[in-house]
Amino acid sequence: EAQIVSALKKQEAGIPTKEICRELGVTETTFYNWKAKYGGMEVSDVKKMKSLEEDNTRLKKMYADLAMDNQILKDLFTKKGWALPQKGN
């Protein structure tokens, strides 16, 4: 994260993008993708964003697992001929 923020700050300071990309060994496309995603951020902001993205991914996986478990139970109840409780009751 620090390297990305540093590279963006170098460009803001007037160092040519091609020079920065050559120094880092990345393409200009990669650099501009970084700029679109991280432009104007500090290292701490990038770390917070990464942490939030990881939490979001973990929560989405948890939801998917629970939704699948719920569907399996519904299918089991239907297969056994048991009535499912109605919503609102």
Short mmCIF file of C-alpha atoms in Angstrom, two decimals:
data_model
loop_
_atom_site.label_atom_id
_atom_site.label_comp_id
_atom_site.label_asym_id
_atom_site.label_seq_id
_atom_site.Cartn_x
_atom_site.Cartn_y
_atom_site.Cartn_z
CA GLU A 1 0.00 0.00 0.00
CA ALA A 2 2.80 2.39 0.91
CA GLN A 3 4.48 1.80 -2.45
CA ILE A 4 1.29 2.58 -4.36
CA VAL A 5 0.59 5.77 -2.40
CA SER A 6 4.23 6.80 -2.79
CA ALA A 7 4.07 6.28 -6.56
CA LEU A 8 0.91 8.38 -6.83
CA LYS A 9 2.46 11.17 -4.77
CA LYS A 10 5.55 11.14 -7.04
CA GLN A 11 3.32 11.70 -10.04
CA GLU A 12 1.51 14.53 -8.25
CA ALA A 13 4.94 16.07 -7.60
CA GLY A 14 5.63 16.12 -11.35
CA ILE A 15 7.68 12.97 -11.95
CA PRO A 16 6.66 11.47 -15.31
CA THR A 17 4.37 8.44 -15.10
CA LYS A 18 6.57 6.42 -17.47
CA GLU A 19 9.55 6.92 -15.16
CA ILE A 20 7.59 5.83 -12.09
CA CYS A 21 6.25 2.76 -13.90
CA ARG A 22 9.71 1.78 -15.12
CA GLU A 23 11.07 2.15 -11.57
CA LEU A 24 8.30 -0.05 -10.13
CA GLY A 25 8.17 -2.51 -13.01
CA VAL A 26 4.48 -1.97 -13.71
CA THR A 27 2.55 -0.92 -16.78
CA GLU A 28 0.97 2.49 -17.15
CA THR A 29 -2.40 0.75 -17.19
CA THR A 30 -1.68 -0.67 -13.74
CA PHE A 31 -0.56 2.75 -12.53
CA TYR A 32 -3.74 4.44 -13.75
CA ASN A 33 -5.86 1.68 -12.20
CA TRP A 34 -4.10 2.41 -8.91
CA LYS A 35 -4.75 6.11 -9.40
CA ALA A 36 -8.45 5.50 -10.01
CA LYS A 37 -8.74 3.31 -6.92
CA TYR A 38 -6.31 4.94 -4.48
CA GLY A 39 -5.93 8.53 -5.73
CA GLY A 40 -5.99 11.05 -2.90
CA MET A 41 -5.61 8.42 -0.20
CA GLU A 42 -3.00 8.10 2.49
CA VAL A 43 -1.41 4.76 3.45
CA SER A 44 -3.70 4.47 6.49
CA ASP A 45 -6.76 4.99 4.27
CA VAL A 46 -5.64 2.22 1.91
CA LYS A 47 -5.06 -0.14 4.86
CA LYS A 48 -8.55 0.63 6.23
CA MET A 49 -10.09 0.04 2.80
CA LYS A 50 -8.26 -3.29 2.40
CA SER A 51 -9.44 -4.36 5.86
CA LEU A 52 -13.05 -3.42 5.04
CA GLU A 53 -12.86 -5.30 1.73
CA GLU A 54 -11.60 -8.41 3.56
CA ASP A 55 -14.41 -8.11 6.14
CA ASN A 56 -16.96 -7.69 3.36
CA THR A 57 -15.67 -10.78 1.56
CA ARG A 58 -15.81 -12.80 4.79
CA LEU A 59 -19.38 -11.64 5.53
CA LYS A 60 -20.54 -12.43 1.98
CA LYS A 61 -19.14 -15.95 2.34
CA MET A 62 -20.87 -16.37 5.71
CA TYR A 63 -24.17 -15.22 4.18
CA ALA A 64 -23.79 -17.58 1.22
CA ASP A 65 -23.09 -20.51 3.57
CA LEU A 66 -26.13 -19.68 5.73
CA ALA A 67 -28.37 -19.21 2.71
CA MET A 68 -27.28 -22.60 1.38
CA ASP A 69 -27.91 -24.26 4.77
CA ASN A 70 -31.34 -22.63 4.87
CA GLN A 71 -32.19 -23.91 1.38
CA ILE A 72 -31.03 -27.43 2.28
CA LEU A 73 -33.32 -27.41 5.34
CA LYS A 74 -36.26 -26.12 3.28
CA ASP A 75 -35.68 -28.84 0.70
CA LEU A 76 -35.52 -31.47 3.45
CA PHE A 77 -38.78 -30.26 5.01
CA THR A 78 -40.49 -30.29 1.61
CA LYS A 79 -39.14 -33.77 0.81
CA LYS A 80 -40.40 -35.12 4.16
CA GLY A 81 -43.79 -33.49 3.62
CA TRP A 82 -43.50 -31.29 6.67
CA ALA A 83 -45.14 -27.87 6.60
CA LEU A 84 -42.83 -24.88 6.75
CA PRO A 85 -43.80 -22.08 9.16
CA GLN A 86 -45.46 -19.15 7.41
CA LYS A 87 -43.79 -15.75 7.53
CA GLY A 88 -45.33 -13.45 10.14
CA ASN A 89 -46.46 -16.30 12.40
#
